[in-house]
Amino acid sequence: MGTRLSISESDEQKWLAEAVQLATVNVENGGGPFGAMIVRDGSVLATGTNQVTPTLDPTAHAEVVAIRAACQAIGDYKLDGCVLVTSCEPCPLCLSAALWARVGKVVYAADRHDAAEAGFDDREFYDLFSRPRETWSLPVGQLSLPDSFAPFQAWLSKPDKKAY
């Protein structure tokens, strides 16, 4: 996973203030109250704001938007050595995106309880993942197919694959 980064608390506080400002302005512009940025070596690579309602994209969370933009900016899908700075504790979607992008550190201002108080309660997702799937309100199940492993076999056989 990501590397441990040594960053001054004053830098983190400065970036957090910027992320909070991004989130606040985003509300005024019709978006959700979330802002994020990706920082590497003291420089902001990309910013993102919650664009779920303006773009009709339930995955357009501020952190995901910032991660996508940063990856495009550096031409890589890995954000090793980067810090994800966000106005609020990342939800499970955003935390997963940060893990997949291999960011080195995540810092946030408000927490999940603050988000819940404002009507953005993702605690049910944290709870959901700890319960057996058969108790979920969304049915999720596997169907057996004879060639279900075929895509993975094709991947394993590909000599020029780029592992991620």
Tab-separated table of C-alpha atoms in Angstrom:
chain	number	residue	atom	x	y	z
A	1	MET	CA	0.000	0.000	0.000
A	2	GLY	CA	0.971	3.681	0.286
A	3	THR	CA	4.161	4.923	1.859
A	4	ARG	CA	4.318	6.818	5.144
A	5	LEU	CA	4.794	10.501	4.531
A	6	SER	CA	6.289	13.015	6.886
A	7	ILE	CA	4.458	16.299	6.428
A	8	SER	CA	4.267	19.201	8.811
A	9	GLU	CA	1.032	19.719	10.676
A	10	SER	CA	0.983	23.371	9.585
A	11	ASP	CA	1.066	22.314	5.907
A	12	GLU	CA	-1.739	19.845	6.520
A	13	GLN	CA	-3.810	22.510	8.281
A	14	LYS	CA	-3.239	24.935	5.383
A	15	TRP	CA	-4.362	22.316	2.856
A	16	LEU	CA	-7.345	21.336	5.001
A	17	ALA	CA	-8.439	24.968	5.148
A	18	GLU	CA	-8.242	25.080	1.344
A	19	ALA	CA	-10.295	21.875	1.053
A	20	VAL	CA	-12.929	23.266	3.422
A	21	GLN	CA	-13.047	26.463	1.345
A	22	LEU	CA	-13.463	24.409	-1.856
A	23	ALA	CA	-16.375	22.563	-0.230
A	24	THR	CA	-18.038	25.751	0.970
A	25	VAL	CA	-17.796	27.446	-2.428
A	26	ASN	CA	-19.053	24.251	-4.080
A	27	VAL	CA	-22.284	24.472	-2.069
A	28	GLU	CA	-22.773	28.016	-3.334
A	29	ASN	CA	-22.256	26.712	-6.889
A	30	GLY	CA	-24.861	23.940	-6.605
A	31	GLY	CA	-22.661	21.028	-5.566
A	32	GLY	CA	-22.357	19.064	-2.350
A	33	PRO	CA	-20.453	20.218	0.756
A	34	PHE	CA	-17.259	18.317	0.059
A	35	GLY	CA	-13.876	19.385	-1.304
A	36	ALA	CA	-10.601	17.528	-1.773
A	37	MET	CA	-7.140	17.871	-3.209
A	38	ILE	CA	-4.188	15.698	-4.045
A	39	VAL	CA	-0.841	17.076	-2.881
A	40	ARG	CA	2.613	15.804	-3.805
A	41	ASP	CA	5.892	17.284	-2.593
A	42	GLY	CA	4.086	20.333	-1.221
A	43	SER	CA	2.304	21.129	-4.488
A	44	VAL	CA	-1.373	20.670	-5.270
A	45	LEU	CA	-1.679	18.316	-8.251
A	46	ALA	CA	-5.452	18.489	-8.488
A	47	THR	CA	-8.591	19.517	-6.669
A	48	GLY	CA	-12.075	18.091	-6.665
A	49	THR	CA	-15.483	19.008	-5.386
A	50	ASN	CA	-18.592	16.912	-4.962
A	51	GLN	CA	-20.341	16.809	-8.339
A	52	VAL	CA	-22.935	14.106	-7.676
A	53	THR	CA	-26.039	16.191	-8.347
A	54	PRO	CA	-24.726	18.515	-11.092
A	55	THR	CA	-23.345	15.593	-13.136
A	56	LEU	CA	-25.923	12.971	-12.089
A	57	ASP	CA	-23.001	10.711	-11.166
A	58	PRO	CA	-23.249	8.984	-7.773
A	59	THR	CA	-19.493	8.293	-7.858
A	60	ALA	CA	-18.513	11.954	-8.398
A	61	HIS	CA	-17.475	12.479	-4.782
A	62	ALA	CA	-14.883	15.191	-4.204
A	63	GLU	CA	-12.132	12.701	-3.392
A	64	VAL	CA	-12.828	10.598	-6.494
A	65	VAL	CA	-12.930	13.709	-8.693
A	66	ALA	CA	-9.578	14.854	-7.247
A	67	ILE	CA	-8.012	11.396	-7.645
A	68	ARG	CA	-9.149	11.178	-11.277
A	69	ALA	CA	-7.797	14.653	-12.052
A	70	ALA	CA	-4.467	13.974	-10.317
A	71	CYS	CA	-3.974	10.722	-12.203
A	72	GLN	CA	-4.627	12.528	-15.481
A	73	ALA	CA	-2.252	15.328	-14.465
A	74	ILE	CA	0.661	12.971	-13.808
A	75	GLY	CA	-0.200	10.357	-16.426
A	76	ASP	CA	-0.346	7.464	-13.987
A	77	TYR	CA	-3.006	5.562	-12.061
A	78	LYS	CA	-0.823	5.388	-8.964
A	79	LEU	CA	-0.527	8.326	-6.602
A	80	ASP	CA	2.414	7.063	-4.563
A	81	GLY	CA	3.844	9.804	-2.387
A	82	CYS	CA	0.665	11.860	-2.548
A	83	VAL	CA	-1.612	13.089	0.203
A	84	LEU	CA	-5.373	13.109	-0.170
A	85	VAL	CA	-6.613	16.162	1.713
A	86	THR	CA	-10.358	16.315	2.152
A	87	SER	CA	-12.888	18.467	3.929
A	88	CYS	CA	-14.571	15.414	5.464
A	89	GLU	CA	-13.661	11.863	6.442
A	90	PRO	CA	-13.771	9.778	3.260
A	91	CYS	CA	-16.760	7.487	2.855
A	92	PRO	CA	-16.112	3.819	1.988
A	93	LEU	CA	-16.210	4.609	-1.760
A	94	CYS	CA	-13.619	7.365	-1.444
A	95	LEU	CA	-11.437	5.455	0.965
A	96	SER	CA	-11.441	2.522	-1.455
A	97	ALA	CA	-10.489	4.853	-4.317
A	98	ALA	CA	-7.611	6.202	-2.209
A	99	LEU	CA	-6.434	2.667	-1.495
A	100	TRP	CA	-6.619	1.676	-5.165
A	101	ALA	CA	-4.727	4.854	-6.129
A	102	ARG	CA	-2.146	4.031	-3.453
A	103	VAL	CA	-2.045	7.496	-1.953
A	104	GLY	CA	0.497	7.762	0.819
A	105	LYS	CA	-1.699	9.500	3.377
A	106	VAL	CA	-5.215	10.806	3.940
A	107	VAL	CA	-6.045	13.793	6.136
A	108	TYR	CA	-9.521	15.187	6.723
A	109	ALA	CA	-11.280	17.931	8.668
A	110	ALA	CA	-14.883	17.001	9.590
A	111	ASP	CA	-15.678	13.398	10.454
A	112	ARG	CA	-18.463	10.956	9.542
A	113	HIS	CA	-20.565	12.114	12.483
A	114	ASP	CA	-20.436	15.711	11.246
A	115	ALA	CA	-21.495	14.489	7.798
A	116	ALA	CA	-24.378	12.519	9.303
A	117	GLU	CA	-25.581	15.594	11.173
A	118	ALA	CA	-25.755	17.419	7.818
A	119	GLY	CA	-27.736	14.570	6.210
A	120	PHE	CA	-24.838	12.647	4.648
A	121	ASP	CA	-24.931	9.518	6.756
A	122	ASP	CA	-22.675	6.790	5.404
A	123	ARG	CA	-22.578	4.852	8.668
A	124	GLU	CA	-25.068	2.399	7.161
A	125	PHE	CA	-22.415	1.408	4.604
A	126	TYR	CA	-19.810	0.780	7.285
A	127	ASP	CA	-22.397	-1.311	9.146
A	128	LEU	CA	-23.503	-3.119	5.991
A	129	PHE	CA	-20.031	-4.435	5.160
A	130	SER	CA	-19.725	-6.002	8.604
A	131	ARG	CA	-22.929	-8.054	8.192
A	132	PRO	CA	-23.443	-11.303	6.236
A	133	ARG	CA	-24.506	-10.595	2.643
A	134	GLU	CA	-27.745	-12.534	2.994
A	135	THR	CA	-28.960	-9.844	5.437
A	136	TRP	CA	-28.306	-6.923	3.058
A	137	SER	CA	-31.238	-4.977	1.600
A	138	LEU	CA	-29.460	-5.122	-1.790
A	139	PRO	CA	-29.287	-8.716	-3.029
A	140	VAL	CA	-25.695	-9.547	-4.012
A	141	GLY	CA	-24.913	-13.070	-5.089
A	142	GLN	CA	-22.758	-15.190	-7.329
A	143	LEU	CA	-24.088	-17.244	-10.233
A	144	SER	CA	-21.923	-20.054	-11.513
A	145	LEU	CA	-20.860	-20.087	-15.166
A	146	PRO	CA	-18.541	-22.638	-16.789
A	147	ASP	CA	-16.180	-19.945	-18.100
A	148	SER	CA	-16.422	-17.376	-15.320
A	149	PHE	CA	-12.633	-17.440	-14.859
A	150	ALA	CA	-11.986	-16.765	-18.583
A	151	PRO	CA	-11.290	-13.014	-18.190
A	152	PHE	CA	-8.758	-13.747	-15.446
A	153	GLN	CA	-7.178	-16.519	-17.494
A	154	ALA	CA	-6.826	-14.089	-20.403
A	155	TRP	CA	-5.202	-11.604	-17.998
A	156	LEU	CA	-2.818	-14.201	-16.583
A	157	SER	CA	-1.826	-15.253	-20.113
A	158	LYS	CA	-1.212	-11.718	-21.366
A	159	PRO	CA	2.571	-11.189	-21.536
A	160	ASP	CA	2.405	-7.389	-21.797
A	161	LYS	CA	-0.104	-6.705	-19.034
A	162	LYS	CA	0.451	-3.729	-16.794
A	163	ALA	CA	-0.203	-4.948	-13.266
A	164	TYR	CA	-1.987	-2.681	-10.895
